[in-house]
Coordinates of C-alpha atoms and ligand atoms in Angstrom, one line a residue:
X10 CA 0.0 0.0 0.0
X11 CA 1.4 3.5 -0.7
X12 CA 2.7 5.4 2.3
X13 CA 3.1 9.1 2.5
X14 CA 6.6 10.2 2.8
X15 CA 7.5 13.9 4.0
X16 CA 11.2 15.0 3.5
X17 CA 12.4 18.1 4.7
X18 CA 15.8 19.7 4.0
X19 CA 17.2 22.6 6.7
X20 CA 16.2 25.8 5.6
X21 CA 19.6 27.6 4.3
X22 CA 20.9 31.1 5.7
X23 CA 20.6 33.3 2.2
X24 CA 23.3 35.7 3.7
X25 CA 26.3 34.3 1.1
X26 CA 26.3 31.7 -2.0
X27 CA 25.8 27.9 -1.0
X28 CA 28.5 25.7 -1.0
X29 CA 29.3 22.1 -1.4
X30 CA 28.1 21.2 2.3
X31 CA 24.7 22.5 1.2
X32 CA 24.2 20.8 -2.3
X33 CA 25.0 17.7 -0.6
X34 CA 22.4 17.8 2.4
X35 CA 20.0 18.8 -0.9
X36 CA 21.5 15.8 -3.0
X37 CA 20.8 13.6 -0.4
X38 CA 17.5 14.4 0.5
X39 CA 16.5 14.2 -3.1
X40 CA 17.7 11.2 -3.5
X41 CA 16.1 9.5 -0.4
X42 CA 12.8 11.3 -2.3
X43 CA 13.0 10.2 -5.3
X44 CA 13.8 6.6 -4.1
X45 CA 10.7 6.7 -2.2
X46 CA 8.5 7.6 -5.0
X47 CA 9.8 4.9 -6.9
X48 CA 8.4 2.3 -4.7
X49 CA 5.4 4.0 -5.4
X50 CA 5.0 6.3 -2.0
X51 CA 3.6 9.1 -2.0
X52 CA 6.5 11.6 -1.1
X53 CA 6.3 15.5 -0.3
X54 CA 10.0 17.3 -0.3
X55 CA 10.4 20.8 1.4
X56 CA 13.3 23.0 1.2
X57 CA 13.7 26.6 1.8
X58 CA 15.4 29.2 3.3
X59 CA 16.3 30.8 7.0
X60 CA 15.4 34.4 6.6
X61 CA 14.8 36.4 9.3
X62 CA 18.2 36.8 11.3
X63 CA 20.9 39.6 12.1
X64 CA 23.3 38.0 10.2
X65 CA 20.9 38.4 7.2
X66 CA 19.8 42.1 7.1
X67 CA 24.2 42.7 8.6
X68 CA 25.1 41.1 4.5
X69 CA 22.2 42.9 2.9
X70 CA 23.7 46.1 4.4
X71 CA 27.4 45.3 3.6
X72 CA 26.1 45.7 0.2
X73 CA 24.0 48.3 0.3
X74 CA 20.9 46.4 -0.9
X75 CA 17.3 46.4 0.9
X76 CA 16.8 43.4 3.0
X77 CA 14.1 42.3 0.8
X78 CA 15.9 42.7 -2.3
X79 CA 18.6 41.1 -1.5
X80 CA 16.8 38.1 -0.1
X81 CA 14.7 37.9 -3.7
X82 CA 18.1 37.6 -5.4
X83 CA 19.8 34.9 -3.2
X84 CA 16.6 33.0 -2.8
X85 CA 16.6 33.1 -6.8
X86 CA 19.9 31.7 -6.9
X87 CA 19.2 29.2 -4.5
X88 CA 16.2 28.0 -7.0
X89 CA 18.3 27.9 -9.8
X90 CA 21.5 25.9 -8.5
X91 CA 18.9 23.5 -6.7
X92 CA 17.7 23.1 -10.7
X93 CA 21.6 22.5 -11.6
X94 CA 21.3 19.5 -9.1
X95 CA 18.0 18.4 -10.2
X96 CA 15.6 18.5 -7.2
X97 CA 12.6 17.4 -7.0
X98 CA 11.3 19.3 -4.1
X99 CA 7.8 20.0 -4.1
X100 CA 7.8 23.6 -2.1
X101 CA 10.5 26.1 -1.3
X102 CA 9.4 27.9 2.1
X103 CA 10.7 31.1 3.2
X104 CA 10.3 31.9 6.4
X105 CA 9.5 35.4 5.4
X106 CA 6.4 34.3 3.8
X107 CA 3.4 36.4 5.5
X108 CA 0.8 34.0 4.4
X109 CA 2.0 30.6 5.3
X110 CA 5.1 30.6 7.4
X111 CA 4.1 33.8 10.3
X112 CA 0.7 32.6 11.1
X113 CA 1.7 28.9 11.3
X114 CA 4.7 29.9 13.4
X115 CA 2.0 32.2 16.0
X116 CA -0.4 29.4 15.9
X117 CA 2.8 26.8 17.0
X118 CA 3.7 29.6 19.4
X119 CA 0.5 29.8 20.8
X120 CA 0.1 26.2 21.8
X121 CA 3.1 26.4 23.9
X122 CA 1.5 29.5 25.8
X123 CA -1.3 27.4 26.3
X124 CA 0.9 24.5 27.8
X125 CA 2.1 26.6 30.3
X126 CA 5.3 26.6 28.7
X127 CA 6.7 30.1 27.7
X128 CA 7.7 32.3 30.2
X129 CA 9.1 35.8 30.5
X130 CA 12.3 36.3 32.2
X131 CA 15.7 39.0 32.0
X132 CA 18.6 37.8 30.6
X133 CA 22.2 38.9 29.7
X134 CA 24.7 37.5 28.2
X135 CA 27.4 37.6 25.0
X136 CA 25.9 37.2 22.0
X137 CA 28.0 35.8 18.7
X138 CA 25.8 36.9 15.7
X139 CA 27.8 34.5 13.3
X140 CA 26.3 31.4 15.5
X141 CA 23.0 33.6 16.0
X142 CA 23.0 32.1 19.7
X143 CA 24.6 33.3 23.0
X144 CA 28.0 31.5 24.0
X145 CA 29.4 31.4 27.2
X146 CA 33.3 32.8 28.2
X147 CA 34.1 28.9 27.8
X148 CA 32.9 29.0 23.8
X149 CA 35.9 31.7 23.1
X150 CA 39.2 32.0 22.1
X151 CA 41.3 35.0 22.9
X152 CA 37.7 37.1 23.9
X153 CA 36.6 35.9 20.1
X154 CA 33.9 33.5 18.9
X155 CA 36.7 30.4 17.6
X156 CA 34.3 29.5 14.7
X157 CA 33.8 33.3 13.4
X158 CA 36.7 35.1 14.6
X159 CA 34.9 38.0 15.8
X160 CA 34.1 39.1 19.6
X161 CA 30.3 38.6 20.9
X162 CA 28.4 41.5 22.0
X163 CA 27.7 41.7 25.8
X164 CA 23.4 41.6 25.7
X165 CA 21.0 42.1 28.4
X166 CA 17.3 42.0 27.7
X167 CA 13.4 40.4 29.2
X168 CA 12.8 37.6 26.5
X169 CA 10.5 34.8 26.6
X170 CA 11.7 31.4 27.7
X171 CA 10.3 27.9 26.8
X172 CA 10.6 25.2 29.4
X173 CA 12.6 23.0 27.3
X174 CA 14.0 21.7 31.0
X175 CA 10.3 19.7 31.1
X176 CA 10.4 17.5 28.1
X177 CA 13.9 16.4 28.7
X178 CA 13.3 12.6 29.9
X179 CA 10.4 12.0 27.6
X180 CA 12.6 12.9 24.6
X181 CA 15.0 10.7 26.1
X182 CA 13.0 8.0 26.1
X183 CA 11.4 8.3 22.8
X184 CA 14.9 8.7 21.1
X185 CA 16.3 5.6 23.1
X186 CA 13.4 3.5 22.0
X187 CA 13.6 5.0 18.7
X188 CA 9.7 6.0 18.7
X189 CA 12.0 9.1 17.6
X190 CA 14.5 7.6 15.9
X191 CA 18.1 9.7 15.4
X192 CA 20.4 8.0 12.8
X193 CA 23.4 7.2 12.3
X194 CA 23.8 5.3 15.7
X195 CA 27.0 8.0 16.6
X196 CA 24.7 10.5 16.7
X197 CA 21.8 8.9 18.9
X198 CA 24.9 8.4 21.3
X199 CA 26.0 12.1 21.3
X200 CA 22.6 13.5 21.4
X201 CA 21.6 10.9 24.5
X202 CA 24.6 11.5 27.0
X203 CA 23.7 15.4 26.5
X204 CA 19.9 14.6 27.3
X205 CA 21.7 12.7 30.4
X206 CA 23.3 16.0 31.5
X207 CA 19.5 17.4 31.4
X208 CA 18.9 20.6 29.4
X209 CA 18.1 24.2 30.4
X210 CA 15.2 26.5 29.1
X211 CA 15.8 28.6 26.0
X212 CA 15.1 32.0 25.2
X213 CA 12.8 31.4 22.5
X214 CA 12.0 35.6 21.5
X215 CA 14.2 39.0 21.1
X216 CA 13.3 42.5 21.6
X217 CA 12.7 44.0 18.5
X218 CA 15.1 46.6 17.4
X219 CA 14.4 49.8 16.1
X220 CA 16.1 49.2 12.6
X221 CA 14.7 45.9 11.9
X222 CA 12.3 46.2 8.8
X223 CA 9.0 45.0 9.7
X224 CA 9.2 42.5 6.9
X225 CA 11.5 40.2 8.8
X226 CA 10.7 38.7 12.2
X227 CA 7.9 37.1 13.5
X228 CA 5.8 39.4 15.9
X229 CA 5.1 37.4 19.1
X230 CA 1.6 36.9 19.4
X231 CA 0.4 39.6 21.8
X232 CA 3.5 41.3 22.1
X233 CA 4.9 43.1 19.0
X234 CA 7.9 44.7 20.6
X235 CA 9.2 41.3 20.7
X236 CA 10.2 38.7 17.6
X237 CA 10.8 35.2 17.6
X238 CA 13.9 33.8 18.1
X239 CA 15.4 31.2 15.8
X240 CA 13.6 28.3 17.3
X241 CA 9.9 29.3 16.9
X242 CA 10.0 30.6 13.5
X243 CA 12.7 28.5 11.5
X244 CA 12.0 24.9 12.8
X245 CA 8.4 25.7 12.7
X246 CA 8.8 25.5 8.9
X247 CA 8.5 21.8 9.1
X248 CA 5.1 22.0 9.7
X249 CA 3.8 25.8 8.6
X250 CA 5.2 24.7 5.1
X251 CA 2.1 22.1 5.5
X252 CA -0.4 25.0 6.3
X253 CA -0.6 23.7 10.1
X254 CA -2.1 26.1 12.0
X255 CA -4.4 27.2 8.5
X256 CA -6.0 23.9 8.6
X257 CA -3.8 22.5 5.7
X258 CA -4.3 19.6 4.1
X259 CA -0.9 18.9 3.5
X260 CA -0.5 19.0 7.1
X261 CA -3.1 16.2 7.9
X262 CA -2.0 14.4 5.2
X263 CA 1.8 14.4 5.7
X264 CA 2.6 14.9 9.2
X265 CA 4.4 13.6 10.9
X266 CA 7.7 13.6 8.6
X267 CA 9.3 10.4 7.7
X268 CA 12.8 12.2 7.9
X269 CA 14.5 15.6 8.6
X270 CA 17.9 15.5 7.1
X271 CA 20.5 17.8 8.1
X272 CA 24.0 18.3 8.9
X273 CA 25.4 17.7 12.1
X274 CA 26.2 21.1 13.6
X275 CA 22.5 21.2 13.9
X276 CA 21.4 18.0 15.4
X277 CA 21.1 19.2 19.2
X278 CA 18.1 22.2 18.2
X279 CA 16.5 19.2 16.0
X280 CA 16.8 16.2 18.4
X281 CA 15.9 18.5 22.0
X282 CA 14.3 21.7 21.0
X283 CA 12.3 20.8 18.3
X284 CA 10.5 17.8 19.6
X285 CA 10.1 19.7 22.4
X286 CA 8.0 22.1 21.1
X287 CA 5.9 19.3 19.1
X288 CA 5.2 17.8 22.5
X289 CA 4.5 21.1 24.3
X290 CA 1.6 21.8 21.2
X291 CA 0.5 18.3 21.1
X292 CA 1.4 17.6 17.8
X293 CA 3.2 13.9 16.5
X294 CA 6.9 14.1 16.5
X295 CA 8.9 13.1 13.1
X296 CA 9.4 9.7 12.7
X297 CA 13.5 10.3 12.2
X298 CA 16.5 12.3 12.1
X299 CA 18.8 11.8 9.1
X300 CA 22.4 13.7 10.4
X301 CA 25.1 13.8 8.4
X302 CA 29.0 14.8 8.5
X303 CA 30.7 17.5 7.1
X304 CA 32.8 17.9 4.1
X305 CA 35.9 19.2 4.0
X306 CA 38.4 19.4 1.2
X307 CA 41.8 17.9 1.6
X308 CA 41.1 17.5 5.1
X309 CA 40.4 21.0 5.7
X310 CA 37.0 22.9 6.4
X311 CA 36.7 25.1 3.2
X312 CA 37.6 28.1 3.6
X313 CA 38.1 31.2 1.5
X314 CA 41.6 32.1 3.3
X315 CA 42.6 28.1 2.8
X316 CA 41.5 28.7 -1.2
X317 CA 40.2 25.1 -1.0
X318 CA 36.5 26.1 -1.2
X319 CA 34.6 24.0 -3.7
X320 CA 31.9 25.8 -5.4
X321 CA 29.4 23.7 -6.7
X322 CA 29.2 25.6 -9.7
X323 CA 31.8 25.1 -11.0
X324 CA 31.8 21.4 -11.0
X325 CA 28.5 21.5 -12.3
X326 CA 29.6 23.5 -15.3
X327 CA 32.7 20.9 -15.8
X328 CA 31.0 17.8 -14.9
X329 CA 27.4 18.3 -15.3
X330 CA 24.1 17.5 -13.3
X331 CA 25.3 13.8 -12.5
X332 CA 28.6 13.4 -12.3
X333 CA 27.9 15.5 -9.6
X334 CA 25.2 14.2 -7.9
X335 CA 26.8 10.8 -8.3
X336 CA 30.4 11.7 -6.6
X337 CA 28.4 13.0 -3.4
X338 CA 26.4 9.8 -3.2
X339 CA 29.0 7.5 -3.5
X340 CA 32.3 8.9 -2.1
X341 CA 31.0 10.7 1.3
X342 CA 29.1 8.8 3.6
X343 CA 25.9 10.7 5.2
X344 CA 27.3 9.0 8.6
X345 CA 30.4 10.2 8.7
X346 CA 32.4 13.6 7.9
X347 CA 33.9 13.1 3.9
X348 CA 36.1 14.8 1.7
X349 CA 36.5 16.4 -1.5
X350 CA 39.3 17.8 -4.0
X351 CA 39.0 18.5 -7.3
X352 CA 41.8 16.0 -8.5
X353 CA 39.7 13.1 -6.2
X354 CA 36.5 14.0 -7.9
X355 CA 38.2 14.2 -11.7
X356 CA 39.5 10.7 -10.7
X357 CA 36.1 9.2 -9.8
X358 CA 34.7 10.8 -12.5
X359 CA 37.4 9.0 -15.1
X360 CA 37.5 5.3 -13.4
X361 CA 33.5 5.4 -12.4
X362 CA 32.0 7.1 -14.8
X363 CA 33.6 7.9 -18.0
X364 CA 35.8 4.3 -18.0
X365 CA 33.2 2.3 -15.9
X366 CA 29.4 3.3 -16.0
X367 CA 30.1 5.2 -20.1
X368 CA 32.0 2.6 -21.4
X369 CA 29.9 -0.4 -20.5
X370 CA 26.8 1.5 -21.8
X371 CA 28.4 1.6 -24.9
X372 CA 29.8 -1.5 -25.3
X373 CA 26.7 -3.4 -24.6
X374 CA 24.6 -1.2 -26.9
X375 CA 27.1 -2.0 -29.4
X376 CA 26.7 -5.0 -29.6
X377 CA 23.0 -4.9 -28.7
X378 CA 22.1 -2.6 -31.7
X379 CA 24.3 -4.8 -34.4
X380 CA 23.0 -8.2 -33.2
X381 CA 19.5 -7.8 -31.9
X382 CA 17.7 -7.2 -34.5
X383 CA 14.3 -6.5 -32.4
X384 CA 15.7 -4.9 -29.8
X385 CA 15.0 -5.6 -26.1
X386 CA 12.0 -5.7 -24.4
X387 CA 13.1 -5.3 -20.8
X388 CA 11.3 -6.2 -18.0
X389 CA 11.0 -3.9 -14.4
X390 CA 12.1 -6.6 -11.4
X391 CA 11.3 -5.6 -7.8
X392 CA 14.5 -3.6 -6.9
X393 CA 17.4 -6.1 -5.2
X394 CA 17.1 -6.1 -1.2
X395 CA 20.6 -5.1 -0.3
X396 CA 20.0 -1.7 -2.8
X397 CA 16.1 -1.3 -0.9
X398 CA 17.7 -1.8 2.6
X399 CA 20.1 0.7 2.0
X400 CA 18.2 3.1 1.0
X401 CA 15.5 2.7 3.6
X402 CA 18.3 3.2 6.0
X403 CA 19.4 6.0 4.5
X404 CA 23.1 4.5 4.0
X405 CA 22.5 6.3 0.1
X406 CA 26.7 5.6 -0.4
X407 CA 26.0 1.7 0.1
X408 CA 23.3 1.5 -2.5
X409 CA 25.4 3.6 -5.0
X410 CA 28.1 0.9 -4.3
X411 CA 25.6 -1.5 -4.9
X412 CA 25.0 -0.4 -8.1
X413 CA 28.4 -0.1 -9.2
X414 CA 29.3 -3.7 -8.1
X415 CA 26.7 -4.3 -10.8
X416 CA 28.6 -2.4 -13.4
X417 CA 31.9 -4.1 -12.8
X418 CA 30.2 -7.5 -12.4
X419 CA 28.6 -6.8 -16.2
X420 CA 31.7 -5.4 -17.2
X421 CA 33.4 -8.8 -16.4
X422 CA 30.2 -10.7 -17.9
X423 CA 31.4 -9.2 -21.1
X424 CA 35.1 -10.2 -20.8
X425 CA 34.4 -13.9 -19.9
X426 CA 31.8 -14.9 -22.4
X427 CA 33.4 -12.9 -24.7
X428 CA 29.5 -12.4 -27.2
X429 CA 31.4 -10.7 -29.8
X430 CA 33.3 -13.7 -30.5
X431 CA 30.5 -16.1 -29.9
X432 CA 27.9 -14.5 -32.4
X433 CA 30.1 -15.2 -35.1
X434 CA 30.3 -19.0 -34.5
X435 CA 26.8 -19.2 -32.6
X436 CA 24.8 -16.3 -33.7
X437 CA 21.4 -17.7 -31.2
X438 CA 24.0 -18.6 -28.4
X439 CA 25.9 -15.1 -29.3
X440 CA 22.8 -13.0 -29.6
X441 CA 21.3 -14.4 -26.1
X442 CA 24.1 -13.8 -24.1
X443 CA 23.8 -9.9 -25.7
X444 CA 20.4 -10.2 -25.0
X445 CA 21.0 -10.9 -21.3
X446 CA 23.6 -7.9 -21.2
X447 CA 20.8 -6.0 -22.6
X448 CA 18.3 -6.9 -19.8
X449 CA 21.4 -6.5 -16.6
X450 CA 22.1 -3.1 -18.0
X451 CA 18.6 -2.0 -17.9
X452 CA 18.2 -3.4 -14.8
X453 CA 21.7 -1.2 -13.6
X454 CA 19.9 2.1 -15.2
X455 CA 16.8 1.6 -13.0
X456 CA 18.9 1.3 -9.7
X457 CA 20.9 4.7 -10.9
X458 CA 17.0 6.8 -11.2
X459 CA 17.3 7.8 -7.4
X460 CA 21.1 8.8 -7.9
X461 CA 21.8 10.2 -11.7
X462 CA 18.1 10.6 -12.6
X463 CA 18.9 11.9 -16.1
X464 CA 21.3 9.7 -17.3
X465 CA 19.2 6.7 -15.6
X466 CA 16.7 7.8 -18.5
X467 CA 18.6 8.1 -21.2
X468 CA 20.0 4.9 -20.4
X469 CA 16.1 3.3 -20.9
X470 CA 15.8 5.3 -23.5
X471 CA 18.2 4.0 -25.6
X472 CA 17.9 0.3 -24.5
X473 CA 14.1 0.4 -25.1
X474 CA 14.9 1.9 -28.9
X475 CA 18.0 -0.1 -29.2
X476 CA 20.4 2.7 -30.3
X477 CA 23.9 3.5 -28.7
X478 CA 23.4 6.2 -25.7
X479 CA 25.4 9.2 -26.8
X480 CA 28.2 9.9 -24.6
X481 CA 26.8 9.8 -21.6
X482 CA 30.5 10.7 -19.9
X483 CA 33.2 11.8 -22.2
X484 CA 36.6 11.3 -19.8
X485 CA 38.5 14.4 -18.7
X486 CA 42.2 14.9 -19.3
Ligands
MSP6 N1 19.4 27.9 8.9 C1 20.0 26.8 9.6 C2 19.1 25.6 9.7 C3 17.8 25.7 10.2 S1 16.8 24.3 10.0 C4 15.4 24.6 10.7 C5 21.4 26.5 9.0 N2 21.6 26.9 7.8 S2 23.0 26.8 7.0 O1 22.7 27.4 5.7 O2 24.0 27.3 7.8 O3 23.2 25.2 6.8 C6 22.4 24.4 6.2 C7 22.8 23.0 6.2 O4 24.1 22.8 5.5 C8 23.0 22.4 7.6 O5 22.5 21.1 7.6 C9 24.5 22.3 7.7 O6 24.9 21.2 8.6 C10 24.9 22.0 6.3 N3 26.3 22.3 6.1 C11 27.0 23.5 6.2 N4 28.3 23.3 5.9 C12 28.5 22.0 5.7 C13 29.6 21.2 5.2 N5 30.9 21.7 5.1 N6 29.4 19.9 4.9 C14 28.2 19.3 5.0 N7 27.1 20.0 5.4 C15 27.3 21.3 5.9 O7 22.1 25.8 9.7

């Protein structure tokens, strides 16, 4: 029976360009989505992006642009390298959205007022606006924020608080029995022995300052010199993308979500916080957390003082869509922290692709379109169990490998029976070993939809009309 399937991605800060660490929480939630919906599930992916911070309106200034304006531009750009990648989500929510996003968030915040659970209370502290969050004189190096060099500013103000302190042994029972379930098993570890230590209520609102425009920032209900803090408004995009709140279908249809993936730096607000706040308004938590690691190239984080950051762009315009999408999947695992360089992904791209994957496509269409004279008829199997398992356990590198184990394993197919040879002695023997190559090969561009969804097509295309595939990977010197 077809399940429903909700994916969500994080919602990206539009303050600079996204770089590889983003297109590859994107490229693996689309291909966890696109997976799904060919089992036949019926899947609903979200994306979109984190708008209404400091940090945002500080870059719009630094450029002299309106807030608003400058959002529209980045948010474009967003849209268009997420077409690069070939995405298939279903809605792009910005948490500036007026309609959707602010009353589902004052509905969400409501519910917790009506648990009891938001309080007001004075509070002061250093503030690091790179990390939007307050850090504590233990967080710093030399008086500076270690992770963006610059010193926090020393803030005292009344904010709301949410008793996060309340749900901490009921989320630590639902993650340990995996009712909630937190993936990769590292992670359910990391996020358990802090739920041990217990946790301590959050400021969940700011005052709002004079020079914010009042197109960013959630009003809190019932007081408007106040806005949301980061908690209330961009997690709540789960679930306000779904109209909850506005009595949207989508909502009752897909909540709870099957998976939130994201990247590890942001596991603690999505595996305490958040499910907190579900629990404080009643509603179902998600089903799981998908966290992966980070990538760094040639061991380093990327950075623009190193020179080693990786634009996705640019490989895009060298590679294209799926050579892409395919080194992501395959070479970095979504447990574990990965790496990138250019000369390791030209590499892969040579030996995988352009000698592997290419060159067996064209080879077996070779001989398929010279010897079979009515082409092949191929058939759809179920999909094999190691490559289903994998992917319902989101180990997304494992199934790729799967896959390619395929390829070599045809590859050698070729070598030992050696149908060229035979179809000149044998021409029925000859032609039904190429007809078998024929029907593994479609079989091997079926497992690559979820992964290189374009050249999985062309792939069927050209076994179904028995022509050669054009290049699908021409190898790079
Ligand atoms: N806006 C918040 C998320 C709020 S979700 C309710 C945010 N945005 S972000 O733009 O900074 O990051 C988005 C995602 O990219 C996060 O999952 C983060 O872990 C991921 N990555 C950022 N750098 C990364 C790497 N170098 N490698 C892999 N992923 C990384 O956080």
């Amino acid at each position: 029976m077809a399940k429903t399937f909700y994916i969500t991605t994080p919602i990206f800060y539009p303050n600079a360009k996204l770089h590889l660490g983003h297109a590859y929480t994107t490229t693996v939630s689309d291909i966890l989505a696109r997976y799904q919906r060919l089992v036949g599930n019926e899947v609903y992916f979200l994306t979109g992006s984190d708008e209404n911070t400091q940090k945002m309106i500080d870059a719009a200034r630094k450029e002299g642009k309106d807030p608003i304006i400058f959002l529209d531009e980045i948010v474009d750009k967003f849209a268009s390298l997420f077409g690069e990648l070939n995405i298939s989500y279903d809605q792009f929510i910005r948490t500036t959205d007026q309609q959707k996003h602010w009353p589902g968030a004052q509905a969400l915040w409501q519910k917790l007022v009506a648990a009891g659970d938001i309080y007001k209370k004075e509070y002061e502290g250093l503030y690091c606006v790179g990390h939007e969050a307050f850090v504590t004189e233990k967080d710093l190096v030399d008086g500076k924020c270690p992770d963006h060099g610059v010193e926090p500013q020393f803030l005292k103000e009344e904010n709301y608080f949410f008793k996060l302190s309340k749900y901490t042994n009921v989320i630590k029972e639902k993650i340990e029995s995996d009712e909630f379930s937190v993936v990769p098993e590292s992670r359910k570890n990391e996020i358990l022995s802090l739920l041990n230590e217990g946790l301590q209520d959050v400021s969940f609102s700011r005052p709002r300052k004079a020079d914010w425009p009042q197109s960013l920032g959630i009003p809190v209900p019932g007081d408007d010199t106040q806005v949301m803090y980061v908690w209330c408004d961009a997690l709540a995009n789960y679930i306000t993308a779904l109209g909850y709140g506005q009595g949207g279908e989508l909502f009752a249809k897909f909540w709870p979500a099957q998976v939130h993936v994201m990247g590890k730096d942001i596991l603690r607000f999505h595996a305490a916080i958040w499910p907190a706040m579900l629990l404080s308004a009643g509603v179902p938590l998600p089903k799981s957390l998908l966290v992966h690691g980070f990538i760094t190239s040639g061991g380093k984080k990327m950075s623009k003082t190193l020179g080693n950051v990786i634009d996705p762009e640019e490989l895009l315009a060298e590679y294209g869509t799926d050579a892409v999408r395919y080194y992501l999947a395959r070479h970095i695992s979504p447990f574990e922290d990965g790496d990138i360089t250019r000369e390791a992904f030209k590499d892969a791209y040579n030996a995988d692709l352009a000698n592997g994957l290419g060159n067996l496509a064209a080879r077996v269409m070779q001989l398929a379109q010279t010897h079979l004279e009515n082409g092949t008829h191929p058939e759809a199997a179920p999909f094999p169990k190691e490559y289903a398992e994998a992917l319902e356990n989101f180990e997304v590198h494992k199934a790729l490998g799967f896959v390619f184990e395929q390829v070599g394993a045809l590859d050698q197919k070729i070598t030992q029976t050696e149908p060229f040879k035979v179809v000149k002695t044998d021409a029925a023997a000859g032609k039904k070993i190429i007809f078998e190559l024929t029907q593994e090969l479609y079989t091997i561009a079926r497992l690559l939809g979820p992964f290189t969804p374009a050249v999985s097509e062309a792939l069927k295309q050209a076994i179904v009309e028995n022509k050669k595939p054009e290049n699908l990977f021409p190898r790079k010197d």
